[in-house]
XYZ file of C-alpha atoms in Angstrom:
716
model
C -64.063 30.944 172.143
C -60.835 30.422 170.491
C -58.912 31.496 173.569
C -61.000 28.887 175.540
C -60.195 26.180 173.041
C -56.526 26.977 173.192
C -56.547 27.070 176.967
C -57.897 23.520 176.840
C -55.345 22.099 174.611
C -52.639 23.908 176.574
C -53.788 22.111 179.874
C -54.150 18.681 178.227
C -50.486 19.069 176.883
C -49.232 19.878 180.381
C -51.334 17.211 182.047
C -49.766 14.790 179.588
C -46.356 16.104 180.129
C -46.461 15.919 183.878
C -48.628 12.952 184.582
C -48.813 10.955 181.586
C -50.428 7.461 181.776
C -49.311 4.192 180.505
C -50.029 0.373 180.852
C -48.213 -2.588 182.056
C -48.887 -6.238 180.656
C -50.267 -8.675 183.220
C -48.396 -11.980 183.010
C -49.616 -14.441 185.884
C -50.410 -14.899 189.468
C -49.477 -17.182 192.409
C -51.924 -17.642 195.452
C -49.880 -17.934 198.473
C -52.706 -17.739 201.069
C -52.069 -21.226 202.346
C -48.495 -20.367 203.091
C -48.785 -16.697 204.747
C -51.070 -14.418 206.603
C -51.333 -10.869 205.601
C -48.391 -10.855 202.974
C -46.428 -7.667 202.672
C -42.930 -7.098 201.052
C -41.259 -9.233 198.435
C -37.842 -9.970 197.190
C -35.631 -12.362 195.396
C -31.889 -13.530 195.543
C -29.582 -12.589 192.702
C -30.296 -15.570 190.400
C -34.143 -15.558 190.946
C -34.195 -19.072 192.378
C -35.400 -18.074 195.899
C -38.407 -15.777 196.812
C -38.931 -13.936 200.099
C -42.284 -12.698 201.298
C -42.690 -10.809 204.729
C -45.925 -11.286 206.384
C -47.921 -10.766 209.831
C -49.153 -13.487 211.925
C -51.560 -13.134 214.830
C -49.852 -14.035 218.127
C -50.802 -14.381 221.735
C -49.416 -12.905 224.824
C -46.982 -9.829 224.802
C -46.169 -10.233 221.178
C -49.658 -9.453 219.852
C -48.413 -9.452 216.341
C -45.484 -11.426 215.004
C -43.620 -10.516 211.804
C -42.272 -13.384 209.630
C -40.471 -13.935 206.437
C -41.428 -16.981 204.159
C -38.958 -18.480 201.802
C -39.839 -20.108 198.407
C -37.754 -22.186 196.180
C -38.250 -21.539 192.413
C -37.256 -24.470 190.108
C -37.271 -22.009 187.183
C -35.662 -18.624 187.841
C -38.244 -15.970 188.493
C -41.119 -18.281 187.440
C -43.458 -17.815 190.498
C -45.655 -20.802 189.044
C -42.756 -23.056 190.230
C -42.400 -21.580 193.765
C -42.534 -23.999 196.696
C -42.419 -22.962 200.307
C -39.297 -24.088 202.095
C -39.164 -22.196 205.370
C -41.106 -19.683 207.464
C -39.107 -17.768 210.146
C -40.122 -15.468 212.983
C -38.474 -12.017 212.859
C -37.288 -11.551 216.423
C -35.553 -8.539 218.248
C -33.251 -8.489 221.194
C -36.246 -9.387 223.250
C -39.922 -9.935 223.403
C -40.551 -6.249 223.491
C -38.582 -5.628 220.290
C -40.213 -8.293 218.329
C -40.711 -7.097 214.757
C -44.625 -6.788 214.509
C -45.585 -5.296 211.258
C -43.160 -6.087 208.565
C -43.092 -4.560 205.152
C -40.076 -3.986 202.814
C -37.339 -6.630 202.787
C -33.806 -5.942 201.384
C -30.444 -7.801 201.214
C -26.827 -7.174 201.034
C -25.503 -8.140 197.638
C -23.806 -11.097 199.027
C -26.820 -12.408 200.735
C -25.117 -12.338 204.425
C -27.448 -9.546 205.574
C -31.122 -8.962 205.708
C -33.006 -5.909 206.359
C -36.663 -5.427 207.235
C -38.781 -2.373 207.740
C -41.239 -2.507 210.749
C -44.301 -0.216 210.565
C -44.920 -0.316 214.315
C -45.325 2.328 216.875
C -41.841 3.619 216.553
C -41.096 2.836 212.916
C -37.886 0.755 212.724
C -35.441 -0.947 210.361
C -34.177 -4.424 211.700
C -30.882 -5.857 210.543
C -30.205 -9.732 210.541
C -27.091 -11.642 210.068
C -27.648 -14.624 207.693
C -25.239 -17.492 208.918
C -25.945 -19.150 205.672
C -26.132 -16.657 202.694
C -29.597 -16.185 201.198
C -31.114 -18.413 203.892
C -33.719 -16.545 205.831
C -34.117 -19.342 208.232
C -30.619 -18.616 209.411
C -31.393 -15.034 210.392
C -29.959 -13.682 213.595
C -30.933 -10.428 215.047
C -27.999 -7.836 214.714
C -29.122 -4.380 214.995
C -32.102 -2.026 215.055
C -32.388 1.495 213.773
C -35.361 3.474 215.391
C -36.543 6.061 213.120
C -39.528 7.059 215.113
C -42.692 8.719 213.740
C -41.639 12.421 213.775
C -41.377 12.804 209.939
C -42.598 9.450 208.689
C -45.528 7.351 209.851
C -46.043 3.768 209.140
C -42.513 3.049 207.803
C -43.051 0.739 204.788
C -40.280 1.392 202.040
C -36.578 0.641 202.123
C -33.822 0.954 199.396
C -29.991 1.150 199.599
C -27.554 2.766 197.316
C -25.560 -0.165 195.615
C -22.324 0.457 197.917
C -24.387 0.249 201.111
C -23.469 3.868 202.136
C -26.860 5.476 201.892
C -30.401 4.244 203.029
C -33.740 5.482 201.891
C -37.013 4.883 203.719
C -40.473 5.873 203.085
C -44.038 6.100 204.304
C -46.712 8.512 205.162
C -45.583 11.967 206.401
C -46.585 13.252 209.804
C -49.271 14.323 209.636
C -50.351 11.539 207.344
C -51.420 13.679 204.200
C -48.959 12.591 201.584
C -46.059 10.242 201.024
C -42.513 11.073 202.025
C -39.005 9.762 201.127
C -36.033 10.338 203.469
C -32.431 9.751 203.061
C -29.704 8.453 205.585
C -25.936 7.980 205.616
C -24.313 4.863 207.024
C -20.935 5.038 208.719
C -20.111 1.713 207.617
C -21.632 0.129 204.472
C -24.455 -2.192 205.021
C -24.245 -1.912 208.882
C -26.870 -0.301 210.898
C -25.094 -0.910 214.193
C -22.090 1.372 213.466
C -24.115 4.504 213.220
C -26.942 5.849 210.935
C -27.193 9.700 210.477
C -30.198 11.653 208.988
C -28.874 13.299 206.010
C -31.506 15.974 206.419
C -32.780 15.281 202.971
C -36.477 14.347 202.459
C -38.996 14.904 199.623
C -42.674 14.799 199.551
C -44.011 12.588 196.873
C -46.646 15.092 196.050
C -50.011 14.079 194.856
C -48.842 10.648 193.304
C -49.076 8.409 196.273
C -49.982 8.993 199.949
C -50.027 5.414 201.206
C -46.378 4.390 200.113
C -45.767 0.552 199.899
C -42.400 0.375 198.227
C -39.732 2.589 196.555
C -37.029 1.350 194.286
C -34.165 3.023 192.220
C -32.980 1.732 188.937
C -29.422 0.692 188.482
C -28.141 4.180 187.919
C -29.818 5.917 190.774
C -31.548 8.483 188.449
C -34.992 6.789 188.206
C -37.221 6.252 191.202
C -40.243 3.949 191.162
C -42.923 4.171 193.978
C -46.115 2.608 194.530
C -48.932 2.071 196.990
C -52.406 1.071 197.764
C -53.753 4.579 197.641
C -53.729 4.501 193.804
C -52.454 0.967 193.265
C -50.302 2.292 190.358
C -46.577 2.583 189.886
C -45.156 5.924 189.520
C -41.833 6.851 187.763
C -39.776 9.865 188.846
C -36.388 10.918 187.388
C -33.554 12.400 189.418
C -31.111 15.024 188.104
C -28.382 13.769 190.322
C -28.000 10.067 190.971
C -28.925 8.920 194.506
C -29.970 12.428 195.634
C -33.668 12.510 196.318
C -33.623 16.364 196.541
C -33.169 16.519 192.767
C -36.387 14.390 192.262
C -38.467 15.744 189.321
C -41.960 17.175 190.173
C -43.332 15.598 187.135
C -43.894 11.702 187.047
C -45.419 9.001 184.914
C -48.104 6.776 186.097
C -48.414 3.059 185.038
C -51.709 1.188 185.577
C -51.367 -2.110 186.873
C -54.268 -4.083 185.302
C -54.842 -7.868 185.891
C -56.888 -8.437 189.125
C -55.414 -6.888 192.180
C -56.931 -4.296 194.656
C -54.600 -3.782 197.363
C -50.876 -3.289 196.916
C -48.644 -4.343 199.822
C -45.336 -4.340 198.084
C -43.649 -4.589 194.637
C -40.198 -5.142 193.283
C -38.436 -4.970 189.698
C -36.011 -7.940 189.118
C -33.973 -9.561 186.436
C -32.592 -6.277 185.279
C -35.959 -4.617 185.519
C -37.419 -6.964 183.063
C -39.989 -8.415 185.371
C -42.196 -6.750 187.895
C -43.899 -8.568 190.883
C -46.476 -7.232 193.002
C -47.838 -8.562 196.447
C -51.636 -8.105 196.606
C -53.273 -8.801 200.186
C -56.952 -8.500 201.108
C -58.769 -9.816 204.193
C -58.882 -13.327 202.788
C -56.314 -13.759 200.109
C -52.624 -13.161 199.553
C -51.297 -13.254 195.905
C -48.035 -12.547 194.083
C -48.648 -11.104 190.635
C -46.007 -10.937 187.674
C -46.242 -7.947 185.261
C -44.234 -7.333 182.096
C -42.915 -3.636 182.102
C -42.740 -1.890 178.814
C -39.816 0.233 177.515
C -41.738 3.240 178.238
C -41.541 2.160 182.046
C -37.975 1.074 182.216
C -35.028 2.099 180.331
C -34.489 -0.591 177.923
C -31.026 -1.142 176.574
C -30.312 -0.687 172.868
C -30.317 -4.215 171.475
C -28.245 -3.144 168.578
C -25.255 -2.582 171.128
C -25.877 -6.360 172.399
C -22.867 -8.454 171.056
C -25.219 -11.479 170.947
C -27.883 -9.812 168.941
C -25.496 -8.466 166.524
C -23.731 -11.819 166.552
C -27.096 -13.677 165.571
C -27.678 -11.169 162.757
C -24.012 -11.486 161.404
C -24.276 -15.402 161.633
C -27.620 -15.232 159.539
C -25.656 -13.276 156.798
C -22.828 -15.450 157.002
C -24.977 -18.580 157.039
C -26.639 -17.303 153.826
C -23.282 -17.110 151.929
C -21.907 -20.313 153.450
C -25.032 -22.357 152.447
C -24.546 -21.301 148.843
C -20.826 -22.354 148.748
C -21.840 -25.698 150.555
C -24.350 -26.419 147.853
C -22.303 -25.366 144.884
C -18.914 -26.793 145.903
C -19.935 -30.480 145.642
C -21.420 -29.829 142.278
C -18.220 -28.263 141.019
C -16.207 -30.947 142.518
C -18.464 -33.301 140.389
C -17.652 -31.212 137.163
C -14.067 -31.269 137.970
C -14.147 -34.986 138.050
C -15.781 -35.240 134.861
C -13.211 -33.155 133.182
C -10.475 -35.236 134.660
C -12.173 -38.328 133.243
C -13.187 -36.936 129.898
C -10.293 -38.232 127.881
C -10.980 -39.079 124.303
C -7.439 -38.906 122.839
C -7.055 -42.700 122.687
C -10.696 -43.431 121.623
C -11.191 -44.658 118.155
C -14.502 -44.878 116.200
C -14.721 -48.479 117.098
C -13.982 -47.696 120.934
C -10.854 -49.525 120.631
C -7.863 -48.311 122.630
C -4.357 -48.774 120.877
C -1.254 -48.633 122.836
C 2.249 -49.026 121.727
C 5.199 -49.538 124.094
C 7.887 -49.101 121.595
C 8.589 -45.422 121.544
C 9.347 -44.963 117.806
C 6.283 -46.871 116.756
C 4.233 -44.949 119.374
C 5.263 -41.576 117.848
C 4.525 -42.817 114.369
C 1.113 -44.163 115.179
C 0.343 -41.045 117.270
C 1.131 -38.943 114.345
C -1.327 -41.001 112.195
C -4.017 -40.976 114.972
C -3.815 -37.099 115.571
C -5.729 -36.406 112.383
C -8.491 -38.988 113.254
C -11.808 -37.539 114.669
C -12.708 -38.956 117.962
C -16.287 -38.780 118.614
C -17.318 -41.489 121.024
C -17.008 -42.342 124.717
C -16.846 -45.587 126.542
C -20.469 -45.250 127.661
C -23.759 -44.808 126.282
C -25.242 -41.403 126.268
C -28.460 -42.737 127.535
C -26.919 -43.572 130.845
C -27.481 -41.439 133.985
C -24.443 -41.235 136.172
C -25.170 -41.370 139.926
C -22.953 -39.696 142.480
C -23.175 -38.513 146.157
C -20.896 -36.380 148.330
C -20.855 -35.904 152.034
C -19.400 -32.784 153.809
C -18.206 -31.837 157.260
C -16.957 -28.282 158.093
C -15.679 -26.736 161.198
C -14.706 -23.106 161.648
C -15.105 -19.836 163.392
C -15.528 -16.282 162.476
C -14.729 -12.996 164.547
C -15.883 -10.152 162.512
C -16.578 -6.712 163.739
C -17.773 -5.896 167.410
C -20.469 -8.746 167.486
C -19.794 -11.861 169.484
C -17.459 -14.336 167.995
C -19.042 -17.239 166.411
C -18.114 -20.942 166.272
C -19.741 -23.309 163.668
C -19.916 -26.889 162.620
C -21.748 -28.055 159.513
C -22.547 -31.174 157.652
C -24.307 -32.110 154.586
C -25.090 -34.858 151.944
C -25.413 -34.203 148.312
C -27.016 -36.728 145.944
C -27.033 -36.230 142.131
C -27.154 -37.648 138.784
C -26.068 -36.517 135.248
C -25.733 -37.684 131.604
C -24.329 -36.638 128.444
C -26.390 -34.630 126.075
C -27.263 -36.553 122.892
C -27.155 -33.724 120.467
C -23.974 -32.246 121.844
C -21.721 -34.899 123.258
C -19.349 -32.320 124.711
C -21.980 -31.279 127.289
C -23.239 -32.869 130.377
C -26.190 -31.754 132.514
C -27.573 -33.143 135.822
C -29.443 -32.275 138.923
C -28.645 -32.517 142.606
C -30.460 -32.642 145.977
C -28.809 -31.523 149.248
C -29.525 -31.487 152.778
C -27.419 -29.414 155.189
C -27.386 -28.960 159.037
C -25.430 -25.910 160.384
C -24.815 -25.192 164.067
C -23.454 -21.927 165.253
C -22.438 -21.104 168.734
C -22.500 -17.260 169.517
C -20.599 -15.633 172.380
C -20.050 -17.301 175.622
C -23.653 -17.172 177.306
C -25.085 -20.156 175.310
C -26.701 -18.191 172.310
C -26.744 -20.375 169.284
C -28.436 -21.113 165.986
C -29.400 -24.420 164.361
C -30.304 -24.417 160.702
C -31.623 -27.092 158.287
C -31.192 -26.373 154.677
C -33.002 -28.211 151.812
C -31.642 -27.549 148.235
C -32.256 -28.390 144.671
C -30.000 -27.311 141.795
C -29.597 -27.913 138.186
C -26.356 -27.764 136.503
C -24.401 -28.265 133.268
C -20.766 -28.439 132.004
C -19.247 -28.122 128.567
C -15.675 -29.141 127.608
C -14.687 -28.053 124.131
C -11.890 -29.684 121.979
C -9.606 -26.744 122.889
C -10.144 -27.734 126.534
C -12.070 -24.569 127.445
C -14.830 -25.373 129.744
C -17.793 -23.439 131.102
C -19.885 -24.638 134.155
C -23.493 -23.247 135.102
C -25.670 -23.917 138.161
C -28.835 -22.671 139.204
C -30.850 -23.630 142.366
C -33.189 -22.867 145.290
C -33.151 -23.562 149.030
C -35.344 -23.451 151.946
C -33.937 -22.574 155.324
C -35.369 -23.549 158.732
C -33.503 -21.696 161.468
C -33.940 -22.382 165.202
C -32.574 -19.491 167.397
C -31.798 -19.544 171.169
C -30.532 -16.219 172.825
C -29.452 -16.021 176.241
C -29.524 -12.627 177.780
C -27.376 -10.941 180.267
C -29.884 -11.920 182.906
C -29.713 -15.592 181.822
C -33.163 -15.542 180.302
C -33.498 -18.046 177.330
C -35.296 -16.535 174.438
C -36.211 -18.976 171.512
C -37.499 -18.163 167.983
C -38.111 -20.161 164.830
C -37.318 -18.463 161.506
C -37.825 -19.426 157.990
C -36.022 -18.426 154.894
C -35.892 -18.852 151.095
C -32.916 -18.638 148.774
C -32.181 -18.548 145.088
C -28.708 -18.618 143.680
C -26.502 -19.235 140.598
C -22.998 -20.009 139.888
C -21.068 -19.436 136.718
C -17.640 -20.931 136.188
C -15.125 -20.442 133.066
C -11.730 -21.669 132.588
C -9.368 -23.757 130.575
C -7.839 -27.156 131.019
C -4.020 -27.192 130.122
C -3.146 -30.953 129.695
C 0.471 -31.935 130.338
C 2.110 -35.294 130.557
C 2.435 -35.013 134.269
C 0.507 -32.131 135.605
C -2.755 -30.659 134.308
C -3.662 -26.999 134.964
C -6.963 -25.619 135.377
C -7.267 -21.962 135.665
C -10.752 -20.487 136.166
C -12.802 -17.598 137.122
C -16.085 -18.217 139.056
C -19.060 -15.978 140.108
C -21.462 -16.992 142.848
C -24.603 -14.886 143.395
C -27.543 -15.264 145.618
C -30.551 -13.760 147.092
C -31.949 -14.710 150.518
C -35.031 -13.586 152.287
C -35.491 -14.268 156.052
C -38.970 -14.054 157.399
C -39.693 -12.183 160.418
C -40.205 -13.664 163.874
C -40.450 -13.208 167.618
C -38.564 -14.523 170.590
C -40.253 -16.371 173.202
C -39.523 -18.096 176.535
C -39.420 -21.733 177.155
C -42.848 -21.520 178.346
C -44.088 -20.020 175.219
C -44.631 -16.481 176.897
C -42.646 -13.404 175.931
C -40.325 -11.611 178.120
C -39.617 -7.872 178.489
C -36.394 -8.097 176.732
C -37.691 -10.399 173.902
C -37.212 -8.995 170.432
C -39.339 -9.023 167.337
C -37.027 -9.281 164.135
C -38.454 -7.818 160.801
C -37.864 -9.729 157.613
C -34.423 -9.326 156.221
C -33.058 -9.353 152.708
C -29.462 -10.537 151.992
C -27.642 -10.243 148.632
C -24.466 -11.956 148.157
C -21.806 -12.029 145.408
C -18.614 -13.889 145.270
C -15.982 -13.629 142.636
C -13.331 -16.405 142.543
C -9.974 -16.565 140.726
C -8.156 -19.748 141.115
C -6.095 -22.625 139.631
C -6.681 -26.485 140.065
C -3.688 -28.801 139.429
C -4.140 -32.487 139.056
C -1.682 -35.308 138.215
C -2.478 -38.836 136.995
C -1.213 -42.129 138.328
C -2.647 -44.957 136.041
C -2.424 -48.363 137.320
C -3.724 -51.824 136.091
C -7.094 -51.860 137.692
C -7.396 -48.140 138.901
C -6.597 -44.568 138.056
C -5.417 -42.284 140.822
C -5.653 -38.570 140.485
C -3.866 -36.059 143.104
C -5.087 -32.672 142.777
C -4.664 -29.281 144.700
C -6.225 -25.914 144.474
C -5.555 -22.362 145.351
C -8.264 -19.627 145.059
C -8.667 -16.034 145.906
C -12.354 -15.039 146.645
C -13.496 -11.334 146.712
C -16.594 -10.768 148.703
C -18.588 -8.300 146.781
C -21.787 -8.677 148.811
C -23.607 -5.362 149.822
C -24.451 -4.898 153.547
C -27.728 -6.137 154.805
C -29.880 -4.179 157.115
C -31.693 -5.722 160.062
C -34.502 -4.125 162.016
C -36.129 -5.152 165.279
C -37.885 -3.902 168.205
C -38.832 -4.903 171.832
C -42.172 -6.785 172.031
C -42.948 -4.458 174.908
C -42.451 -1.324 172.792
C -43.386 -1.322 169.325
C -42.716 2.154 168.617
C -39.002 2.162 168.807
C -37.153 0.407 165.955
C -33.555 -0.467 166.133
C -31.293 -1.277 163.361
C -28.076 -3.113 162.758
C -26.187 -3.121 159.558
C -24.393 -6.198 158.864
C -21.409 -4.994 156.637
C -19.274 -7.089 154.524
C -16.452 -7.327 156.949
C -14.247 -9.803 154.977
C -13.777 -8.703 151.416
C -10.444 -10.605 150.739
C -10.507 -14.513 151.320
C -8.372 -17.386 150.166
C -8.843 -21.132 149.735
C -6.278 -23.950 149.635
C -7.146 -27.732 149.093
C -5.911 -31.123 148.395
C -7.669 -34.100 147.265
C -7.316 -37.550 145.886
C -9.499 -39.148 143.114
C -9.480 -43.087 142.720
C -11.427 -44.465 139.729
C -11.731 -48.265 139.518
C -12.187 -50.128 136.215
C -15.502 -51.447 137.396
C -17.020 -47.902 137.017
C -16.945 -46.859 140.598
C -15.100 -43.773 141.858
C -14.086 -42.549 145.224
C -12.982 -38.888 146.090
C -11.751 -37.392 149.236
C -10.606 -33.797 149.775
C -9.761 -31.218 152.409
C -10.242 -27.505 151.793
C -9.381 -24.515 154.141
C -11.135 -21.304 153.758
C -9.297 -18.117 155.298
C -11.251 -14.937 155.732
C -8.520 -12.410 155.788
C -7.457 -13.046 159.599
C -11.064 -12.786 160.855
C -12.216 -16.479 160.528
C -11.740 -19.659 158.781
C -13.344 -22.943 157.930
C -11.984 -26.288 157.419
C -14.007 -28.564 155.042
C -13.885 -32.360 154.453
C -15.416 -33.742 151.479
C -15.964 -37.532 150.737
C -17.669 -38.579 147.411
C -18.548 -41.737 145.543
C -19.775 -42.083 142.044
C -20.588 -44.702 139.436
C -20.094 -44.409 135.681
C -21.471 -47.222 133.579
C -18.874 -48.644 131.308
C -19.138 -50.263 127.878
C -19.355 -54.033 128.115
C -16.303 -54.742 125.763
C -12.933 -53.408 125.590
C -10.503 -54.297 122.865
C -6.875 -53.385 122.888
C -3.928 -54.111 120.491
C -0.501 -54.113 121.835
C 2.546 -53.999 119.511
C 5.852 -54.375 121.395
C 9.263 -54.186 119.751
C 12.454 -54.349 121.532
C 14.687 -57.195 120.005
C 11.899 -59.429 119.084
C 8.784 -58.353 117.318
C 5.718 -59.409 119.276
C 1.968 -58.859 118.883
C -1.046 -59.451 121.068
C -4.852 -59.237 121.039
C -6.659 -58.786 124.311
C -10.426 -59.112 124.682
C -12.134 -58.240 127.978
C -15.819 -58.636 128.753
C -18.187 -57.966 131.641
C -20.958 -60.559 131.844
C -23.293 -60.312 134.682
C -20.637 -59.170 137.103
C -17.956 -61.519 135.901
C -14.954 -60.577 134.060
C -13.804 -62.471 131.034
C -10.500 -61.917 129.697
C -8.939 -63.650 126.409
C -5.552 -62.902 125.070
C -3.358 -64.081 122.255
C 0.368 -63.497 122.220
C 2.446 -64.089 119.110
C 6.207 -63.950 118.578
C 6.494 -63.035 114.949
C 10.225 -64.091 114.789
C 9.849 -67.400 116.571
C 6.539 -68.109 115.327
C 5.400 -69.022 118.574
C 1.920 -68.298 120.182
C 0.488 -68.509 123.668
C -3.333 -68.204 124.498
C -4.942 -67.640 127.942
C -8.472 -67.300 129.252
C -9.317 -65.628 132.725
C -12.700 -65.462 134.593
C -13.007 -63.472 137.631
C -15.717 -62.008 139.811
C -15.949 -58.181 139.781
C -16.890 -56.516 143.252
């Protein structure tokens, strides 16, 4: 009993290993009954915009049967639903007696200037036609005919060429007709039957897989042979140990069942890099073209982790997660830098009176007295919210590793508000909302990413009396990514991916105040965690293609450490203060690698992996900006920053910001000037409903003279 059981198991294993069974996904059908009679072979031009169908047509007189080729135009490559008949051409010979009567397989020279058709007539022939217009079957002119006869092969129905045109392979039923047979021929001149075709003396029986062959096709390497016919209505896959040598054909094969409503295979073909399979089905009343989606068990799928565009997409997503954090945090830190530049309490008294002395000696004396005075107030109320906004435009490229290079352009707008903390007037806090749009072009085939980013962050800054400052920011983002990948076969695969992000930034530094230039050295740390959801690629029509991928969810951790210095200089004028500032930063990318996993939709069992390593660890940033603050409370800031990624990429960023700080309604100043004469003056300015009221009294103490003036002007 045990021996019997083991024997059964062994037989099953052998059966599976020699004749395994797999399925092919049905896609769509195209009924061509109104265009053709008795459809047989099928082929396409190189870009999939033209489809060819061979067919029989009943004829009167000596012809009896007439072979034809029907040509279709496809508005969408390889989409048979868009096929429209454009011509139908009789396949003629040198005379009436050699008219091609029973056409089957159809092949083309790679440049489209020659067409070859098999004839399953009484003598089994291959006809060669010259196309005066490339890929236009209606321009076919008979050129040559190779007569194979029916000694070895009956009912000649299959045809294939080696890519260089030096070998030809034909097949059909053997003689006697018991099983299928493939024969190999050598051509004296490539793609030319008229110059001599010699039997290589090589033939092979297909065995039990298929007796009634309808087509045979090699893969691009010549190491795989697919055959099919209406004996089983299946596709059978064989391997060859030597490329383009049918005598090395393996005795084992894999059978693929074609489900989806056909019953009488007349021809088939793999196209678009073996990502599509089309079968011609013909019954007594109906001719149909059926599309199938081969799985990776049927065809040899390329490793997508070797595809530069796939790797470029993954690298772009990782880069985007880091860039989005920088694009969110930088406007906030620009704002906090602005607050520090304008947080000058050295000249403010308890009464909010600003005292200035133009006489150098008097100024030094009063300055010494004033230095011991506690300065606790600002020129605005702590209950006020100060509004600001900043726009950003970024252009750049990256060229990391062996993935496809990437070009990107980005824009964003930030809107925020902040206020002074009541219990600690050295601290300000606020919030900011940001919308960003990033567009990334990958490679040269048209692959691209488009991302919308929505962010909300809270921040605070504290400047102590010793000019030491620390900034803190935390926030969250939502990412909406639209992906479009163009394959090497020019298939367009689209996908939509969502992501979420949490991030924080911590900045510590010191503001060194000088009469001319202020130095701001700082150390900053940006950290973030991004999770991208899984998604699948689809065609424009919403259907999946054979080379479409499913991307699993991906986790991206980022950490950037910055050491830098900011320099600013002040230019004070009557109605405005202008700051010029520049920065120099060194940025160390401490982010760990991120693993991405994906697989073909047609084969869920094989998981591919690509590790997006941190490829640019040392980076630099330089920048220049100008800051204009008006007495009305409005401020305008513009800056340019260039990020350099250690010779592997860069970005140029332009920032434009506008802000408003409410000012106190009244400002008092006392001026004491002393040169030769001793003069004093009192000036009072007040803002009333948008109008500026200014009153001044100037007194010459030596001449005992006095001058008074009142000015009213509209503030804009």
